[in-house]
Coordinates of C-alpha atoms in Angstrom, one line a residue:
X109 CA 51.3 60.4 124.3
X110 CA 54.6 61.9 125.9
X111 CA 57.9 62.7 124.3
X112 CA 61.5 64.6 125.6
X113 CA 60.8 67.8 124.1
X114 CA 57.6 68.8 122.6
X115 CA 58.4 71.5 119.5
X116 CA 55.3 74.1 118.0
X117 CA 55.3 74.5 115.3
X118 CA 57.6 73.2 111.9
X119 CA 59.1 76.6 110.7
X120 CA 62.3 76.3 110.2
X121 CA 63.5 76.5 113.9
X122 CA 61.0 74.0 115.3
X123 CA 62.0 71.1 112.3
X124 CA 66.1 71.7 113.0
X125 CA 65.5 72.0 116.3
X126 CA 63.5 68.4 116.0
X127 CA 66.4 66.9 114.3
X128 CA 68.8 68.1 116.0
X129 CA 68.1 67.0 118.6
X130 CA 67.4 63.0 116.4
X131 CA 71.1 63.4 116.1
X132 CA 71.7 63.7 119.6
X133 CA 69.1 60.2 120.5
X134 CA 66.9 62.8 122.1
X135 CA 63.3 62.6 120.6
X136 CA 60.3 65.1 119.8
X137 CA 57.5 65.6 118.9
X138 CA 56.5 68.7 116.6
X139 CA 53.3 70.2 116.3
X140 CA 52.2 72.4 112.9
X141 CA 48.9 74.2 112.4
X142 CA 49.5 74.4 108.8
X143 CA 49.7 72.2 106.2
X144 CA 52.4 70.2 105.2
X145 CA 51.7 72.5 101.6
X146 CA 51.6 75.5 103.1
X147 CA 55.2 74.9 104.9
X148 CA 57.2 73.9 102.5
X149 CA 55.4 76.8 99.8
X150 CA 55.7 79.7 102.6
X151 CA 58.2 82.4 100.9
X152 CA 60.3 84.3 103.3
X153 CA 64.0 85.0 103.6
X154 CA 66.4 83.3 101.8
X155 CA 69.4 84.7 102.6
X156 CA 71.7 82.3 104.8
X157 CA 74.7 83.3 107.1
X158 CA 78.0 81.7 106.9
X159 CA 77.0 79.2 110.7
X160 CA 73.6 78.4 109.2
X161 CA 75.7 76.8 106.1
X162 CA 77.7 75.5 108.4
X163 CA 75.2 73.5 111.2
X164 CA 72.9 72.7 108.2
X165 CA 76.0 71.4 106.4
X166 CA 76.9 69.9 110.0
X167 CA 73.2 68.4 110.9
X168 CA 73.7 65.8 107.0
X169 CA 70.6 68.2 105.9
X170 CA 72.2 70.8 103.4
X171 CA 73.6 68.6 99.9
X172 CA 70.7 70.3 98.0
X173 CA 71.6 73.5 100.0
X174 CA 75.2 72.7 98.3
X175 CA 74.6 71.6 94.6
X176 CA 72.0 74.7 94.2
X177 CA 72.5 77.4 96.4
X178 CA 74.0 80.4 95.5
X179 CA 76.9 81.0 97.2
X180 CA 77.9 84.8 97.3
X181 CA 80.6 87.2 98.0
X182 CA 79.2 90.3 98.3
X183 CA 76.5 92.7 98.0
X184 CA 76.4 95.8 96.4
X185 CA 75.8 99.3 98.7
X186 CA 73.2 101.2 94.9
X187 CA 72.9 105.6 95.7
X188 CA 74.2 109.0 94.5
X189 CA 73.9 107.6 91.3
X190 CA 77.3 104.6 92.1
X191 CA 77.7 101.5 93.0
X192 CA 79.6 100.3 96.0
X193 CA 81.3 96.6 96.1
X194 CA 81.1 95.8 99.6
X195 CA 83.8 92.8 99.1
X196 CA 83.6 90.1 101.8
X197 CA 86.4 87.6 100.2
X198 CA 88.9 90.5 101.0
X199 CA 86.9 92.1 104.0
X200 CA 86.9 88.7 106.0
X201 CA 87.8 85.9 104.8
X202 CA 86.9 82.3 104.5
X203 CA 83.6 83.8 104.9
X204 CA 80.3 84.8 102.8
X205 CA 76.7 83.9 102.7
X206 CA 74.8 81.8 100.6
X207 CA 71.1 82.5 99.3
X208 CA 69.2 79.4 99.0
X209 CA 64.9 80.4 100.3
X210 CA 63.3 79.2 103.7
X211 CA 60.6 77.2 102.4
X212 CA 64.2 74.9 100.4
X213 CA 64.9 74.8 103.9
X214 CA 62.4 74.0 105.6
X215 CA 61.3 71.0 102.7
X216 CA 65.2 69.4 103.1
X217 CA 64.0 68.9 107.2
X218 CA 60.4 67.7 106.5
X219 CA 62.3 65.5 104.3
X220 CA 65.6 64.8 106.4
X221 CA 62.3 64.0 109.4
X222 CA 60.3 61.9 108.0
X223 CA 62.8 59.8 106.2
X224 CA 64.8 58.8 109.9
X225 CA 60.7 58.4 111.6
X226 CA 60.1 62.0 113.4
X227 CA 57.4 63.5 113.8
X228 CA 55.6 65.5 112.3
X229 CA 52.3 66.3 113.1
X230 CA 50.5 68.8 109.9
X231 CA 47.4 71.2 110.5
X232 CA 46.5 70.2 114.1
X233 CA 44.3 72.6 115.5
X234 CA 43.1 74.1 119.0
X235 CA 47.1 74.3 120.7
X236 CA 47.5 75.4 124.2
X237 CA 50.6 74.9 126.3
X238 CA 49.7 73.4 130.1
X239 CA 51.6 73.8 133.8
X240 CA 55.3 75.2 132.9
X241 CA 56.6 74.9 135.5
X242 CA 56.2 72.2 136.4
X243 CA 55.2 68.6 134.3
X244 CA 54.1 71.0 130.7
X245 CA 52.3 69.6 128.5
X246 CA 50.6 70.9 125.2
X247 CA 46.8 69.7 124.6
X248 CA 45.5 69.9 120.8
X249 CA 42.6 68.6 118.9
X250 CA 41.9 66.7 121.8
X251 CA 45.1 65.0 122.6
X252 CA 47.2 65.4 124.9
X253 CA 50.9 65.6 125.0
X254 CA 52.9 65.2 127.9
X255 CA 57.3 66.1 127.4
X256 CA 59.7 67.2 129.8
X257 CA 60.3 70.8 128.3
X258 CA 57.8 72.1 125.4
X259 CA 60.1 75.0 122.5
X260 CA 57.9 77.2 121.0
X261 CA 59.2 77.9 117.2
X262 CA 55.4 79.1 116.5
X263 CA 56.1 82.6 115.9
X264 CA 55.2 85.5 116.2
X265 CA 51.7 85.2 115.6
X266 CA 52.0 81.2 117.9
X267 CA 50.4 80.3 121.1
X268 CA 54.2 79.9 122.9
X269 CA 54.7 82.8 124.1
X270 CA 51.5 84.3 125.0
X271 CA 50.7 81.3 127.3
X272 CA 53.6 82.8 129.9
X273 CA 51.4 84.7 132.4
X274 CA 51.1 88.7 131.8
X275 CA 53.7 90.3 134.1
X276 CA 56.3 87.5 133.4
X277 CA 58.0 88.4 129.8
X278 CA 59.2 92.3 128.9
X279 CA 58.5 93.7 125.9
X280 CA 60.8 95.5 123.8
X281 CA 59.8 96.9 120.1
X282 CA 60.0 99.9 117.3
X283 CA 57.4 99.5 114.5
X284 CA 59.6 101.5 111.2
X285 CA 56.7 103.7 109.2
X286 CA 56.9 102.1 105.8
X287 CA 56.3 98.6 104.4
X288 CA 58.1 95.7 102.3
X289 CA 56.4 95.3 98.9
X290 CA 58.3 92.1 97.8
X291 CA 58.1 90.1 94.6
X292 CA 59.1 87.0 93.5
X293 CA 59.1 87.1 89.7
X294 CA 60.4 84.3 87.2
X295 CA 63.0 86.3 85.6
X296 CA 67.1 86.0 85.2
X297 CA 68.5 88.1 88.2
X298 CA 69.9 91.3 86.7
X299 CA 73.0 91.3 88.7
X300 CA 75.1 88.5 89.8
X301 CA 74.8 89.9 94.1
X302 CA 72.1 91.1 95.8
X303 CA 71.5 95.4 95.8
X304 CA 70.4 97.6 98.0
X305 CA 69.7 100.9 97.0
X306 CA 68.9 103.7 98.7
X307 CA 67.1 107.2 96.7
X308 CA 64.9 109.6 96.7
X309 CA 61.7 107.4 96.1
X310 CA 62.1 104.9 98.7
X311 CA 64.3 101.8 99.1
X312 CA 64.6 98.6 96.5
X313 CA 66.4 95.5 97.0
X314 CA 67.6 93.3 93.9
X315 CA 67.5 89.2 95.5
X316 CA 66.8 85.9 94.1
X317 CA 66.1 82.4 93.9
X318 CA 68.1 81.0 91.5
X319 CA 69.9 81.6 87.9
X320 CA 66.0 81.6 86.7
X321 CA 64.2 83.2 89.8
X322 CA 65.0 86.8 91.4
X323 CA 63.3 88.4 94.5
X324 CA 63.1 92.5 94.1
X325 CA 61.9 94.5 97.4
X326 CA 60.0 97.7 97.6
X327 CA 60.0 99.9 100.0
X328 CA 55.9 102.0 100.6
X329 CA 53.6 103.1 103.0
X330 CA 52.8 100.8 106.4
X331 CA 49.2 101.1 105.2
X332 CA 50.4 100.1 101.7
X333 CA 47.6 97.7 100.0
X334 CA 48.8 94.6 97.4
X335 CA 45.6 95.7 94.5
X336 CA 47.4 99.2 94.2
X337 CA 50.4 97.5 93.2
X338 CA 49.3 96.2 89.0
X339 CA 52.4 93.8 87.9
X340 CA 53.8 97.4 85.3
X341 CA 53.4 100.2 88.1
X342 CA 55.8 97.8 90.4
X343 CA 58.2 97.2 87.1
X344 CA 58.2 100.8 86.6
X345 CA 59.0 102.0 90.0
X346 CA 61.9 99.0 90.5
X347 CA 63.6 100.7 87.5
X348 CA 63.3 104.2 88.5
X349 CA 65.0 102.7 92.2
X350 CA 67.3 100.6 90.2
X351 CA 68.2 102.1 87.3
X352 CA 70.4 104.8 88.7
X353 CA 73.8 103.1 87.2
X354 CA 75.4 103.8 83.8
X355 CA 74.7 100.4 81.6
X356 CA 72.4 98.4 84.7
X357 CA 69.3 97.5 82.7
X358 CA 66.6 95.4 85.2
X359 CA 65.2 92.5 83.3
X360 CA 61.6 92.1 83.8
X361 CA 59.0 89.2 83.9
X362 CA 56.3 87.5 85.2
X363 CA 55.1 87.5 88.7
X364 CA 54.1 84.9 91.0
X365 CA 53.8 85.9 94.0
X366 CA 53.2 90.0 96.0
X367 CA 52.4 90.6 98.8
X368 CA 53.1 93.9 101.8
X369 CA 55.7 93.2 105.3
X370 CA 55.1 95.3 107.8
X371 CA 58.4 96.4 109.1
X372 CA 59.2 96.3 113.2
X373 CA 62.3 95.6 115.6
X374 CA 61.0 93.2 118.7
X375 CA 62.3 91.6 121.6
X376 CA 61.1 88.9 124.0
X377 CA 63.1 89.1 127.7
X378 CA 63.7 86.5 129.1
X379 CA 63.4 83.6 126.3
X380 CA 62.2 81.4 128.5
X381 CA 59.7 81.0 131.3
X382 CA 59.9 77.0 133.6
X383 CA 60.5 75.2 131.3
X384 CA 59.1 76.4 127.7
X385 CA 62.3 77.6 125.3
X386 CA 61.4 80.5 122.6
X387 CA 62.8 80.6 120.1
X388 CA 63.0 82.1 116.2
X389 CA 60.7 85.2 115.6
X390 CA 57.9 84.1 119.2
X391 CA 60.9 85.5 120.9
X392 CA 62.1 88.3 118.8
X393 CA 61.7 89.9 115.3
X394 CA 64.2 92.1 113.3
X395 CA 63.2 94.2 109.7
X396 CA 64.1 92.1 106.9
X397 CA 67.3 93.9 106.2
X398 CA 70.0 93.1 107.2
X399 CA 68.9 89.2 106.8
X400 CA 69.3 88.3 110.6
X401 CA 65.6 86.6 110.4
X402 CA 66.1 82.9 110.2
X403 CA 69.9 82.6 111.0
X404 CA 68.6 84.3 113.9
X405 CA 66.8 80.7 114.4
X406 CA 68.8 79.0 113.7
X407 CA 71.2 79.9 116.2
X408 CA 68.9 79.4 118.9
X409 CA 68.0 76.1 118.5
X410 CA 71.8 75.6 118.4
X411 CA 72.5 77.1 121.7
X412 CA 68.6 75.3 123.2
X413 CA 70.0 71.7 121.3
X414 CA 73.4 71.8 123.7
X415 CA 72.2 72.5 126.7
X416 CA 69.0 70.3 126.8
X417 CA 71.7 68.0 125.4
X418 CA 73.6 68.8 128.3
X419 CA 71.4 68.1 130.5
X420 CA 70.0 65.1 129.6
X421 CA 73.5 64.1 129.4
X422 CA 74.7 65.3 133.2
X423 CA 71.4 65.9 135.1
X424 CA 72.8 69.8 135.1
X425 CA 70.4 72.3 134.5
X426 CA 73.4 75.4 134.3
X427 CA 73.1 76.0 130.0
X428 CA 69.3 75.5 129.9
X429 CA 69.4 78.3 132.5
X430 CA 71.2 80.4 130.6
X431 CA 69.9 80.1 127.2
X432 CA 67.7 82.9 127.0
X433 CA 70.8 85.2 128.4
X434 CA 73.1 83.6 125.6
X435 CA 71.2 83.8 122.9
X436 CA 70.1 87.5 124.1
X437 CA 73.9 88.4 123.0
X438 CA 73.1 87.7 119.6
X439 CA 70.1 88.7 119.2
X440 CA 70.8 92.1 120.1
X441 CA 74.0 92.2 117.5
X442 CA 71.6 91.2 115.6
X443 CA 68.6 93.8 116.1
X444 CA 71.5 96.7 115.4
X445 CA 72.2 95.6 112.7
X446 CA 69.5 95.6 111.1
X447 CA 67.7 98.6 112.8
X448 CA 71.2 100.3 111.6
X449 CA 70.8 98.8 108.4
X450 CA 67.4 100.5 107.7
X451 CA 67.8 103.5 109.3
X452 CA 71.2 104.0 106.5
X453 CA 68.6 102.8 103.8
X454 CA 65.2 103.5 104.1
X455 CA 63.3 107.2 102.8
X456 CA 62.4 108.6 105.9
X457 CA 60.6 112.0 107.0
X458 CA 60.6 113.6 102.9
X459 CA 60.8 116.9 104.8
X460 CA 64.4 116.1 106.6
X461 CA 67.6 116.8 105.1
X462 CA 69.4 117.2 107.4
X463 CA 68.5 113.3 108.4
X464 CA 69.0 112.3 104.8
X465 CA 73.4 114.3 104.8
X466 CA 73.8 112.2 107.7
X467 CA 73.0 109.3 106.1
X468 CA 74.6 110.3 102.6
X469 CA 77.4 111.9 105.0
X470 CA 77.7 107.4 106.6
X471 CA 77.5 105.3 103.3
X472 CA 80.3 107.3 101.7
X473 CA 82.1 106.5 105.2
X474 CA 81.6 103.0 105.0
X475 CA 81.9 102.9 101.5
X476 CA 85.2 104.0 101.4
X477 CA 86.6 102.7 104.4
X478 CA 88.0 99.4 104.5
X479 CA 87.2 99.7 109.0
X480 CA 83.7 100.8 109.0
X481 CA 83.3 97.9 105.1
X482 CA 84.5 95.2 107.2
X483 CA 82.2 95.8 110.7
X484 CA 79.3 95.3 107.8
X485 CA 80.5 92.3 106.1
X486 CA 81.5 90.8 109.7
X487 CA 77.6 91.6 110.9
X488 CA 76.4 89.9 107.8
X489 CA 77.8 87.0 106.4
X490 CA 77.4 86.6 110.5
X491 CA 79.6 86.7 114.1
X492 CA 81.2 83.1 114.1
X493 CA 79.6 81.4 117.8

C-alpha cells in the first residue's frame, strides 16, 4: 500500500486532516485501532471556538452543526452567591462559541470522508511507525503502508509520540490535585449558557449537548472511583454547588453516562521529528476548564494542511519546517488560559485561606472590569488564526 500522508488516529484531528487534504487533492489513509462505533459514540469535548466553526463550515462538513449546534454568546461565572455573565457579543463583537459534541463532529467527518471515497481503516491492531527520518512507513496487521509523511493524531496514549527516539523530544507537564467527575444526563438544561461555579465544596460546571441532554462536571479527588458516586449523590452534590443563587433550580433526570477524568497539562516540543508531525492530544493536553482540547487539534491540522499543500505545490519545506513553532504559539497561549481558568475556579488546599482570597479577588476583577472580562472572552471564543 502507498499514500502521500499516512494518518494514525480517526479522532477529530486525523479525520479533519484527511478531509482538508482531500479538498486540496492530496491523498491520505487513516488508521484507527478502535471501532467506528467507538469513535462515533465516545463523549468528549463540546465547545467549539469561532475559528473551529469557521473551519468546519469552510470544509463543507458544518451543515448538521449549523442545524443542531447551540450558539452561545456568553458564559456565567458563579461564586459568592451570585452569577456574573461574561457577554461575548459586547466584548468580542461577531465572535461566539457553538456547543456541539465532539462525537457529532466525528460522525460528520467520517460520513464526509466515506462519501468522498476516503480510506479509513478501523479496528487496526499492532500499528508501528518506521524510518521517520528517511522513507517513512507504517506497519499494521502484517501490512505495510508507505507514505511521504506521517501525521500522528492518535492521542496522548497513542503509538506516534513514543515512536520518536528518546531524547529527541522535550516534555512539559503538570498534574493537578483533583479530577472531574463528568455525567451526561437526559435532562433539559437548567440554563441557556454554560455555568462555571466556584464554591467551598469544589468546582462545578453546568453544560449541555442539546435542548434535551445536559453535561455536568464535579471537582473530585484525583483518585476518585466512579463507583463511589451513585446517581442520588451526584445530583445532591450538583445542587449544592450550583443552586447558590436566588431563583435557580437544577433540573434532574436520567444519567446516561458517568466517568472520572484526570486533570493535566502537557506539551511536547517540538511537535515534529523527521517526517512525523504530531497533532492534537498526541502533542499536547490541556485541562478541560478552558475548553481548548478539540479546538487546538483543529488549529494544528489547519496549519499542517497548509504546510503540506505548500510542499506538494512548490517543493518548498519552509512551512513544514515551521509547523511546530507555528502551532506552539497557539498551544502555549491555550495552555496558559486553561491553567488560569483551572486555578481560578477550583478549590485547592482547604487550609489555604490566602489562596482563596486571591481567587475571589481576581473573580471580582474579571466580573467588574471590561478589560479583564475581554481578555477572558477573547481567549474563550478563540484567538483569530
